[in-house]
Tab-separated table of C-alpha atoms in Angstrom:
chain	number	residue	atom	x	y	z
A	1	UNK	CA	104.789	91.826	-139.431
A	2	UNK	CA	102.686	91.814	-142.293
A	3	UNK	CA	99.735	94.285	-143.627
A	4	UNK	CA	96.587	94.699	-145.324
A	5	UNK	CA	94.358	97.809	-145.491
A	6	UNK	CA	96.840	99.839	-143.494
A	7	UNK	CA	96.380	97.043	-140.291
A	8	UNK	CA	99.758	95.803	-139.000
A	9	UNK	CA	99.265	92.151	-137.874
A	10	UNK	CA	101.629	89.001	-137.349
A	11	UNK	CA	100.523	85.062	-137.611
A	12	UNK	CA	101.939	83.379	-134.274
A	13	UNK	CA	101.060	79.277	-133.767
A	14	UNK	CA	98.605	79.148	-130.589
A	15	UNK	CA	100.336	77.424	-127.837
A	16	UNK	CA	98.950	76.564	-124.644
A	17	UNK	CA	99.854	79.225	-122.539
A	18	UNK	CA	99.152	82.339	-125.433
A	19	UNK	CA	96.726	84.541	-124.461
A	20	UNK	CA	93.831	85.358	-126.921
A	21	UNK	CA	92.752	88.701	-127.852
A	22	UNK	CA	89.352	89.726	-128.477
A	23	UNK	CA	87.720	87.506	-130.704
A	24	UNK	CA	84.402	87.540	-132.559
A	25	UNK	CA	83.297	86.469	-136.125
A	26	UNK	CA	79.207	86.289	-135.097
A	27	UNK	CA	79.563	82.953	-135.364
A	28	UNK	CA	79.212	81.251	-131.997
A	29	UNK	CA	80.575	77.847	-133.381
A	30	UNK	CA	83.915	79.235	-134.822
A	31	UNK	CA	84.297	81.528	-131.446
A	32	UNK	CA	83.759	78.946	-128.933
A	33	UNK	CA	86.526	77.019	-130.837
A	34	UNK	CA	88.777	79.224	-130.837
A	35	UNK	CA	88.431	80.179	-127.316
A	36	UNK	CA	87.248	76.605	-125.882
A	37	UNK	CA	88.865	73.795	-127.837
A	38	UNK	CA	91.810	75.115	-129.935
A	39	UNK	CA	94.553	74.888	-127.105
A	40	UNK	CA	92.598	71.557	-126.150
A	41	UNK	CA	92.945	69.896	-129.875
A	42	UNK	CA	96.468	71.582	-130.071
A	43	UNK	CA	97.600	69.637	-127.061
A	44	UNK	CA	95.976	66.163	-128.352
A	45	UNK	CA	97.865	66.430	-131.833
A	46	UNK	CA	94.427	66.428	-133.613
A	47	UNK	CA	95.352	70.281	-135.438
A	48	UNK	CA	96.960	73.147	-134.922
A	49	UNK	CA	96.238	76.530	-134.975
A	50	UNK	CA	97.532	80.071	-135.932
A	51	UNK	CA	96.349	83.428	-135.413
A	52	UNK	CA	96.329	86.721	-136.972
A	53	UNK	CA	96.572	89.233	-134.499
A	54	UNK	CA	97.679	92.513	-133.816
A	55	UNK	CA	98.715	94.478	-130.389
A	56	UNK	CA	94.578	95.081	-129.590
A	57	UNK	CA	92.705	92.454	-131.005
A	58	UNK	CA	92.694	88.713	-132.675
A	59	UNK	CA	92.103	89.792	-136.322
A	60	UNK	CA	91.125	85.978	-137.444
A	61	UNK	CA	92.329	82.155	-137.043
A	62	UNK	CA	92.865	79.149	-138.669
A	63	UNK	CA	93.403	75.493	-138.378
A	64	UNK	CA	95.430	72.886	-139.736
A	65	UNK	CA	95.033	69.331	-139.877
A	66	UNK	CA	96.310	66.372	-141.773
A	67	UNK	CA	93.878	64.756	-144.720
A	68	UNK	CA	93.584	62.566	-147.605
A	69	UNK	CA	91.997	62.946	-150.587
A	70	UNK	CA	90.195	59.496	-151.477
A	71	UNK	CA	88.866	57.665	-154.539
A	72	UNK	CA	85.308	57.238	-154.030
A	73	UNK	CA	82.275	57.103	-156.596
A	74	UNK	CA	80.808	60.693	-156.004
A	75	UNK	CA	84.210	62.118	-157.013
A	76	UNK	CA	84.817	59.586	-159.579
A	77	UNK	CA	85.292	62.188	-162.540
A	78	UNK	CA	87.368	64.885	-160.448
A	79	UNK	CA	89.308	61.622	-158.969
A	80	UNK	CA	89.959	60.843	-163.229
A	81	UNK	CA	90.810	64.389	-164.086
A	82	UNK	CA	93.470	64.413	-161.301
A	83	UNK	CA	94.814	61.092	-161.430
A	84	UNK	CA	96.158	61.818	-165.016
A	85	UNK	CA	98.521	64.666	-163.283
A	86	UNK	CA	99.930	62.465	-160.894
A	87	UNK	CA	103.088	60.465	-161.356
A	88	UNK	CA	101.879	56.759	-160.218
A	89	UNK	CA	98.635	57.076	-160.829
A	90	UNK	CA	97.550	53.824	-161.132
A	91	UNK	CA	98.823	52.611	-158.090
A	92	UNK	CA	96.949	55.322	-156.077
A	93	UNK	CA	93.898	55.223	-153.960
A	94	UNK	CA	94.862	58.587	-151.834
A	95	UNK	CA	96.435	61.414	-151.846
A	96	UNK	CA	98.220	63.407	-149.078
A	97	UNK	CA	96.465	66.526	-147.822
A	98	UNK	CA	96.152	69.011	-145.247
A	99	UNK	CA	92.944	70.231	-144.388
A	100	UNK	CA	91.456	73.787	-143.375
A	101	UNK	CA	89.230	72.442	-140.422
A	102	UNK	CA	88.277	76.419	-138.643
A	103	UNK	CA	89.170	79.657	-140.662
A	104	UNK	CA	87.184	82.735	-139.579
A	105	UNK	CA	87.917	86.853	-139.498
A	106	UNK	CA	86.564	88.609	-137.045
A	107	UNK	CA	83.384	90.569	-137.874
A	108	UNK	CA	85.988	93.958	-137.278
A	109	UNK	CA	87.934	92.871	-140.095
A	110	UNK	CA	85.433	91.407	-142.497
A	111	UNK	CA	85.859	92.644	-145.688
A	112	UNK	CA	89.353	93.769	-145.691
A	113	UNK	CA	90.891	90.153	-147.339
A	114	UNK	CA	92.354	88.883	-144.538
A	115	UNK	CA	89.899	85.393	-145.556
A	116	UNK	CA	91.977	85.613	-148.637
A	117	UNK	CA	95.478	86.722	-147.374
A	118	UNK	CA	95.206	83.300	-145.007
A	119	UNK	CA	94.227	80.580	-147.723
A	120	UNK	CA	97.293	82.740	-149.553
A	121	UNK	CA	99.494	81.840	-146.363
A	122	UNK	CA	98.155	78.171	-146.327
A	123	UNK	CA	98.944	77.426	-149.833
A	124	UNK	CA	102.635	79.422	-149.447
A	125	UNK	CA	103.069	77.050	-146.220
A	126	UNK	CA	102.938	73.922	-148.349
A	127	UNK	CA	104.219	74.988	-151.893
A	128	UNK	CA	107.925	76.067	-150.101
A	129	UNK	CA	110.440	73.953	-151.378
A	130	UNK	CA	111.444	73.067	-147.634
A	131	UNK	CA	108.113	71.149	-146.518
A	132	UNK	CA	108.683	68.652	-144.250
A	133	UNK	CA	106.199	66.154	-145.870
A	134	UNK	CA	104.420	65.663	-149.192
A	135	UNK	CA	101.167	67.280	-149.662
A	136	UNK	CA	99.239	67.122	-152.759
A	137	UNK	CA	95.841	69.504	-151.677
A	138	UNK	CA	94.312	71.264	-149.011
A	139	UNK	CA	90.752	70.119	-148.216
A	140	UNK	CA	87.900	72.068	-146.274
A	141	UNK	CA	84.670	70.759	-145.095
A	142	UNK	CA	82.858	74.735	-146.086
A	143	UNK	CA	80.577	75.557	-144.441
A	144	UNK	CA	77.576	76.469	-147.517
A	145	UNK	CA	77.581	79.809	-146.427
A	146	UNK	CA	81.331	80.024	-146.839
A	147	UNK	CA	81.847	78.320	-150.395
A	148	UNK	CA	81.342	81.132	-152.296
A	149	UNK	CA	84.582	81.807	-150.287
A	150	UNK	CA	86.149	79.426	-150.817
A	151	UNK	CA	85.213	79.064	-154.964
A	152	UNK	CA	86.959	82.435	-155.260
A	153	UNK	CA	89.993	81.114	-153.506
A	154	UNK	CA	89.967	78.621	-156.784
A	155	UNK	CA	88.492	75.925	-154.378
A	156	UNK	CA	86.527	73.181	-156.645
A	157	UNK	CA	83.769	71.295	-154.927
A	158	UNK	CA	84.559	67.726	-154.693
A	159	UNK	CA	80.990	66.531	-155.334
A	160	UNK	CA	77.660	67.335	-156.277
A	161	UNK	CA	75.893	64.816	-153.879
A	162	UNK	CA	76.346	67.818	-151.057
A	163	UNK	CA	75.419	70.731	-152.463
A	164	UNK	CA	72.228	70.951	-149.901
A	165	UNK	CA	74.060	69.624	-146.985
A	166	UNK	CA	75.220	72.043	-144.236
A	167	UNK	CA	78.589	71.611	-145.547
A	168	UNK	CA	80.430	71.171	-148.965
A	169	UNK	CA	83.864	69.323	-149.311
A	170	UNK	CA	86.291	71.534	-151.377
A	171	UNK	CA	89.580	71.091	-152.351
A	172	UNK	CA	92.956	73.528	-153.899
A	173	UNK	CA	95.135	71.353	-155.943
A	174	UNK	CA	98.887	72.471	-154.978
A	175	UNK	CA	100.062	71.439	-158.292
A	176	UNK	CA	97.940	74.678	-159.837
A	177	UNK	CA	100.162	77.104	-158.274
């Protein structure tokens, strides 16, 4: 069991037969995944997903997939900056990732970290010395609404060329912590 704010909650993986507690983070795209399409993508190996709940309600959720971070032209000068960290750099064209693809906190909990508390739990998943495979970042696709979010969380966008599309690419670099 953990806690924040005096709320009592524990992280369980969704499985196909776990039953979902009341769920809503007014947005009808992150809801319907959660509800519609999380067991679904869980079952095809495409991500996986854990929630926060407690005994009376789903506090908030996230999801996990694998990722790469790429060379390409828009992120030529972030691509620079980080390939002069990296043992082998010349030889590299990628780098191994995991990416955010749903986080959301219900609208109950908003405001209370719990946003924070489960980037906190992403980057502790992958920074534990017993990993069971190499990951250089996490990536997210933010929504622009959430990179404010995700810019306190010491997210960097990856690219300007976005920055008036409906979503920004962000990355954490693992090897900051």
């Amino acid at each position: 069991m953990y806690n924040i704010s005096d709320v009592k909650y524990r992280i369980i993986r969704l499985e196909e037969d776990t039953d979902i507690k009341p769920f809503d983070c007014g947005d009808n795209e992150l809801n319907d995944f959660l509800y519609n399409d999380a067991k679904q993508y869980h079952k095809s190996l495409l991500a996986v997903t854990y929630l926060l709940e407690n005994d009376a309600d789903t506090i908030g959720y996230y999801s996990l997939l694998n990722d790469k971070m790429e060379k390409n032209e828009e992120s030529k000068s972030i691509w620079n900056r980080l390939s002069r960290k990296v043992a082998f750099n010349k030889r590299r064209k990628t780098y191994p990732a995991v990416k955010i693809g749903r986080l959301a906190v219900s609208e109950k909990y908003r405001g209370l970290k719990f946003g924070s508390a489960i980037i906190d739990y992403v980057i502790g998943s992958y920074t534990d010395k017993n990993q069971v495979a190499g990951c250089r970042f996490i990536t997210v696709d933010a929504y622009s609404k959430a990179v404010s979010f995700y810019e306190k969380n010491d997210f960097i966008c990856l690219t300007n060329k976005d920055i008036n599309e409906d979503t920004r690419t962000m990355f954490f670099d693992l090897m900051t912590i």
